[in-house]
CSV table of C-alpha atoms and ligand atoms in Angstrom, one decimal:
chain,number,residue,atom,x,y,z
Z,17,MET,CA,-5.3,14.4,-10.4
Z,18,PHE,CA,-3.2,13.3,-7.7
Z,19,ILE,CA,-3.5,9.8,-6.1
Z,20,ASP,CA,-3.0,8.5,-2.4
Z,21,ILE,CA,-2.3,4.9,-3.4
Z,22,HIS,CA,-2.1,3.6,0.4
Z,23,CYS,CA,-3.9,5.2,3.5
Z,24,HIS,CA,-6.3,3.9,6.2
Z,25,LEU,CA,-9.1,6.5,5.9
Z,26,ASP,CA,-11.3,4.2,8.1
Z,27,VAL,CA,-9.3,5.3,11.3
Z,28,LEU,CA,-9.4,8.9,10.6
Z,29,LYS,CA,-12.1,11.2,12.2
Z,30,ASP,CA,-13.8,14.0,10.3
Z,31,GLN,CA,-13.9,12.0,7.0
Z,32,ASP,CA,-16.2,14.6,5.2
Z,33,LYS,CA,-13.6,17.3,5.9
Z,34,ILE,CA,-10.7,15.2,4.7
Z,35,ILE,CA,-12.5,14.4,1.6
Z,36,ASP,CA,-13.5,17.9,1.1
Z,37,LYS,CA,-9.8,18.8,1.5
Z,38,CYS,CA,-8.7,16.2,-1.3
Z,39,LYS,CA,-11.2,17.8,-3.7
Z,40,LYS,CA,-9.6,21.3,-3.2
Z,41,GLU,CA,-6.3,19.6,-3.6
Z,42,GLU,CA,-7.2,17.6,-6.6
Z,43,VAL,CA,-6.5,14.4,-5.1
Z,44,GLY,CA,-9.0,12.4,-7.0
Z,45,ILE,CA,-8.3,8.7,-5.9
Z,46,ILE,CA,-7.7,7.7,-2.5
Z,47,LEU,CA,-7.1,4.1,-2.2
Z,48,THR,CA,-8.1,3.1,1.4
Z,49,ASN,CA,-6.4,-0.3,2.8
Z,50,GLY,CA,-8.2,-2.7,5.0
Z,51,GLY,CA,-6.4,-5.0,7.3
Z,52,ARG,CA,-8.7,-6.2,9.9
Z,53,ARG,CA,-12.2,-7.8,9.7
Z,54,LYS,CA,-13.8,-4.5,10.7
Z,55,SER,CA,-11.7,-2.1,8.8
Z,56,ASN,CA,-12.3,-4.3,5.7
Z,57,ARG,CA,-16.0,-3.9,6.1
Z,58,ASP,CA,-15.6,0.0,7.1
Z,59,CYS,CA,-13.3,0.5,4.0
Z,60,LEU,CA,-16.1,-0.8,1.6
Z,61,LYS,CA,-18.8,1.4,3.4
Z,62,LEU,CA,-16.6,4.4,2.7
Z,63,SER,CA,-16.4,3.6,-1.1
Z,64,GLU,CA,-19.9,3.5,-1.3
Z,65,LYS,CA,-20.2,7.0,0.4
Z,66,TYR,CA,-17.4,8.8,-1.5
Z,67,LEU,CA,-16.7,8.6,-5.1
Z,68,GLU,CA,-13.0,9.3,-4.8
Z,69,VAL,CA,-12.4,6.2,-2.3
Z,70,LYS,CA,-11.3,2.9,-3.7
Z,71,VAL,CA,-10.6,-0.1,-1.8
Z,72,ALA,CA,-8.2,-2.8,-1.1
Z,73,LEU,CA,-8.9,-5.6,1.4
Z,74,GLY,CA,-6.7,-7.8,3.2
Z,75,LEU,CA,-5.1,-8.8,6.6
Z,76,TYR,CA,-2.4,-7.0,8.1
Z,77,PRO,CA,0.3,-9.4,9.1
Z,78,LEU,CA,0.3,-8.3,12.7
Z,79,ASP,CA,-3.4,-8.9,12.9
Z,80,ALA,CA,-3.5,-12.1,10.7
Z,81,LYS,CA,-1.0,-13.8,12.8
Z,82,LYS,CA,-3.5,-13.6,15.8
Z,83,MET,CA,-6.1,-15.5,13.8
Z,84,THR,CA,-6.4,-19.4,13.1
Z,85,GLN,CA,-6.1,-20.4,9.4
Z,86,LYS,CA,-9.6,-21.2,9.3
Z,87,THR,CA,-10.6,-17.5,10.1
Z,88,ILE,CA,-8.3,-16.2,7.6
Z,89,ASP,CA,-9.8,-18.5,4.9
Z,90,SER,CA,-13.2,-16.9,5.9
Z,91,GLU,CA,-12.0,-13.6,5.4
Z,92,ILE,CA,-10.4,-14.5,2.1
Z,93,ASP,CA,-13.9,-15.8,1.2
Z,94,PHE,CA,-15.3,-12.7,2.0
Z,95,ILE,CA,-12.8,-10.7,-0.2
Z,96,LYS,CA,-13.8,-12.9,-3.2
Z,97,LYS,CA,-17.4,-12.1,-2.5
Z,98,ASN,CA,-16.5,-8.4,-2.6
Z,99,ALA,CA,-14.2,-8.6,-5.7
Z,100,LYS,CA,-16.5,-6.3,-7.6
Z,101,ASN,CA,-16.2,-3.6,-5.1
Z,102,ILE,CA,-12.4,-3.6,-4.7
Z,103,ILE,CA,-9.3,-2.7,-6.9
Z,104,ALA,CA,-6.4,-4.5,-5.0
Z,105,ILE,CA,-5.4,-6.8,-2.2
Z,106,GLY,CA,-3.9,-4.9,0.7
Z,107,GLU,CA,-2.7,-4.5,3.2
Z,108,VAL,CA,-1.0,-7.8,3.4
Z,109,GLY,CA,2.6,-9.0,3.8
Z,110,MET,CA,5.0,-10.2,6.6
Z,111,ASP,CA,6.3,-8.3,9.6
Z,112,PHE,CA,9.1,-10.1,11.6
Z,113,LYS,CA,9.5,-7.1,14.0
Z,114,GLU,CA,8.2,-9.1,16.9
Z,115,GLU,CA,9.0,-12.6,15.5
Z,116,ASP,CA,11.7,-14.7,17.1
Z,117,ASN,CA,11.0,-18.1,16.0
Z,118,ASP,CA,11.0,-19.8,12.7
Z,119,GLU,CA,7.5,-21.5,13.4
Z,120,LYS,CA,5.8,-18.3,13.6
Z,121,LYS,CA,7.6,-17.1,10.5
Z,122,GLU,CA,6.4,-19.8,8.6
Z,123,GLU,CA,2.8,-19.1,9.6
Z,124,GLN,CA,3.1,-15.7,8.1
Z,125,VAL,CA,4.5,-17.2,5.1
Z,126,ILE,CA,1.6,-19.6,4.6
Z,127,THR,CA,-0.8,-16.7,5.1
Z,128,LEU,CA,1.1,-14.4,2.5
Z,129,LYS,CA,0.9,-17.3,0.1
Z,130,LYS,CA,-2.7,-17.5,0.2
Z,131,PHE,CA,-3.0,-13.9,-0.4
Z,132,ILE,CA,-0.6,-13.9,-3.2
Z,133,HIS,CA,-2.8,-16.7,-4.9
Z,134,LEU,CA,-6.0,-14.8,-4.1
Z,135,SER,CA,-4.5,-11.6,-6.0
Z,136,LYS,CA,-3.6,-13.9,-8.9
Z,137,ASP,CA,-6.9,-15.7,-9.1
Z,138,LEU,CA,-8.6,-12.3,-9.1
Z,139,ASP,CA,-5.9,-10.5,-11.1
Z,140,PHE,CA,-5.6,-7.7,-8.7
Z,141,PRO,CA,-2.3,-5.9,-7.7
Z,142,ILE,CA,-1.1,-7.0,-4.3
Z,143,ILE,CA,0.0,-4.1,-1.8
Z,144,ILE,CA,2.7,-5.4,0.4
Z,145,HIS,CA,3.9,-4.7,3.9
Z,146,SER,CA,7.3,-6.0,4.4
Z,147,ARG,CA,8.9,-4.6,7.9
Z,148,LYS,CA,12.0,-6.7,8.8
Z,149,ALA,CA,10.9,-9.3,6.2
Z,150,GLU,CA,12.1,-7.6,3.2
Z,151,LEU,CA,13.8,-10.1,1.5
Z,152,GLU,CA,11.5,-13.0,2.6
Z,153,CYS,CA,8.6,-11.1,1.1
Z,154,ILE,CA,10.5,-10.5,-2.3
Z,155,GLU,CA,11.6,-14.3,-2.4
Z,156,LEU,CA,8.1,-15.6,-1.8
Z,157,LEU,CA,6.5,-13.2,-4.5
Z,158,GLU,CA,9.1,-14.3,-6.8
Z,159,LYS,CA,8.5,-17.9,-6.0
Z,160,GLU,CA,4.8,-17.5,-6.5
Z,161,LYS,CA,5.4,-15.7,-9.8
Z,162,ALA,CA,3.3,-12.5,-8.7
Z,163,LYS,CA,3.6,-9.8,-11.5
Z,164,LYS,CA,1.2,-7.0,-10.1
Z,165,VAL,CA,3.3,-6.0,-7.1
Z,166,LEU,CA,3.3,-2.7,-5.0
Z,167,MET,CA,5.7,-2.7,-2.3
Z,168,HIS,CA,4.4,0.0,0.1
Z,169,CYS,CA,6.7,2.0,2.3
Z,170,PHE,CA,9.6,-0.2,1.6
Z,171,SER,CA,12.4,0.1,4.1
Z,172,GLY,CA,14.7,-2.5,3.0
Z,173,LYS,CA,18.1,-2.4,1.6
Z,174,LEU,CA,18.8,-0.4,-1.7
Z,175,SER,CA,20.1,-3.5,-3.4
Z,176,LEU,CA,16.5,-5.1,-2.8
Z,177,VAL,CA,15.0,-1.9,-4.2
Z,178,LYS,CA,16.9,-2.7,-7.3
Z,179,ARG,CA,15.6,-6.2,-7.4
Z,180,ILE,CA,12.1,-5.0,-7.1
Z,181,VAL,CA,12.5,-2.6,-10.0
Z,182,ASP,CA,14.3,-5.4,-12.1
Z,183,ASN,CA,11.2,-7.5,-11.3
Z,184,GLY,CA,9.0,-4.8,-12.9
Z,185,TRP,CA,7.1,-4.2,-9.4
Z,186,SER,CA,6.1,-0.7,-8.2
Z,187,LEU,CA,7.1,1.1,-5.0
Z,188,SER,CA,5.0,3.8,-3.4
Z,189,ILE,CA,6.8,6.7,-1.7
Z,190,PRO,CA,5.1,8.1,1.7
Z,191,ALA,CA,5.0,11.7,2.4
Z,192,ASN,CA,7.6,11.5,5.1
Z,193,VAL,CA,10.0,11.4,2.0
Z,194,THR,CA,10.2,15.1,2.7
Z,195,PHE,CA,12.7,14.2,5.5
Z,196,SER,CA,13.6,10.4,4.9
Z,197,GLU,CA,16.9,10.2,3.3
Z,198,HIS,CA,15.9,6.5,2.6
Z,199,PHE,CA,12.9,7.2,0.5
Z,200,GLN,CA,14.9,10.0,-1.3
Z,201,LYS,CA,17.3,7.5,-2.5
Z,202,VAL,CA,14.5,5.0,-3.5
Z,203,VAL,CA,13.0,7.8,-5.6
Z,204,GLU,CA,16.5,8.3,-7.3
Z,205,MET,CA,16.8,4.6,-8.0
Z,206,THR,CA,13.3,3.9,-9.2
Z,207,PRO,CA,12.1,4.8,-12.8
Z,208,ILE,CA,9.1,7.1,-12.8
Z,209,GLU,CA,7.1,4.6,-14.5
Z,210,GLN,CA,7.3,2.3,-11.3
Z,211,LEU,CA,6.6,4.9,-8.7
Z,212,PHE,CA,3.3,5.8,-6.8
Z,213,CYS,CA,2.7,8.2,-3.9
Z,214,GLU,CA,1.1,7.2,-0.5
Z,215,THR,CA,0.5,8.7,2.7
Z,216,ASP,CA,-0.3,5.6,4.8
Z,217,SER,CA,-2.6,8.0,6.9
Z,218,PRO,CA,-2.8,8.4,9.7
Z,219,TYR,CA,1.1,7.5,10.0
Z,220,LEU,CA,4.0,9.0,8.3
Z,221,HIS,CA,3.2,12.6,8.4
Z,222,PRO,CA,5.5,14.8,6.1
Z,223,LYS,CA,6.0,17.2,9.1
Z,224,LYS,CA,6.1,14.4,11.9
Z,225,GLU,CA,2.7,15.4,13.0
Z,226,PHE,CA,-0.4,13.2,13.8
Z,227,PRO,CA,-2.7,12.3,12.2
Z,228,ASN,CA,-1.7,12.5,8.7
Z,229,GLU,CA,-4.2,12.7,6.0
Z,230,PRO,CA,-4.6,11.8,2.1
Z,231,SER,CA,-4.3,15.4,0.8
Z,232,ASN,CA,-0.8,15.4,2.1
Z,233,VAL,CA,0.0,13.0,-0.7
Z,234,ILE,CA,1.2,16.1,-2.4
Z,235,PHE,CA,4.4,16.4,-0.4
Z,236,SER,CA,5.5,12.9,-2.1
Z,237,TYR,CA,4.8,14.3,-5.5
Z,238,LYS,CA,6.5,17.5,-4.9
Z,239,LYS,CA,9.7,15.8,-3.5
Z,240,ILE,CA,9.6,13.3,-6.7
Z,241,SER,CA,9.3,16.2,-8.8
Z,242,GLU,CA,12.4,17.9,-7.2
Z,243,ILE,CA,14.5,14.9,-7.0
Z,244,LYS,CA,13.9,13.6,-10.5
Z,245,ASN,CA,13.8,17.4,-11.9
Z,246,ILE,CA,10.8,16.6,-13.7
Z,247,LYS,CA,7.8,19.4,-13.6
Z,248,LEU,CA,5.1,18.4,-11.0
Z,249,SER,CA,2.5,18.4,-13.6
Z,250,GLU,CA,4.6,15.6,-15.4
Z,251,VAL,CA,5.0,13.6,-12.4
Z,252,GLU,CA,1.2,13.9,-11.9
Z,253,LYS,CA,0.3,12.8,-15.3
Z,254,GLN,CA,2.9,9.9,-15.3
Z,255,ILE,CA,1.6,8.5,-11.8
Z,256,GLU,CA,-2.0,8.6,-13.2
Z,257,LYS,CA,-0.7,6.6,-16.2
Z,258,ASN,CA,0.9,4.1,-13.8
Z,259,TYR,CA,-2.2,3.8,-11.9
Z,260,ILE,CA,-4.1,3.0,-15.0
Z,261,SER,CA,-1.8,0.3,-16.2
Z,262,LEU,CA,-1.5,-1.6,-12.9
Z,263,PHE,CA,-4.8,-1.0,-11.3
Z,264,ILE,CA,-7.4,-0.8,-14.3
Z,265,LYS,CA,-8.2,-4.1,-16.0
H,304,LIG,ZN1,-0.7,0.9,5.8
């Protein structure tokens, strides 16, 4: 079975068709990540409808930064109430792409800290978005002693990839690894036991089209097989093992 460990199924159209295609391609687990109040609720509904769909709940940093800490706390309560229906906290993290002052950065640190504590309290892996804040995310996760960490679509320096690997955390490789030299290097550097595959659908299409969809996760698997010179069926089996050891309690 193949696994898409990070996508946004709630924003895709023709979900019945998408799930059928996954069945044909043997993509048996689709981890859809919330990130806004509405998408968190939509993702939960999708997992009731489709057996293959699992859920991570969180607040995407660029959305969280528009919310008050009080609203963030109420969403954290909502996540706690739904703990039995989810398998991870995500998509959360920090994004400094639009951030130019330290006060605003500090606000993102406060929010991420809350989600790290939530993931530890509930004993769930935390799925981290870290655009332009890669070092800051790693430092905070280290400081807060997070253990179950999945760095999604990590675009930071290769020295930081090594630090993630040394910390025993995992990295998920998007399907655009077909052409992205950065992600090809990440695959080279990371032991297969710490790798996952993702699509981040509807984004990051393996052939630069739009929208991407979870069945395309197969492109990540094939590229990992090619780079590491391991049979595709072995990559498939190993990542299923990785899933069990990180996500199944
Ligand atoms: Zn995402």
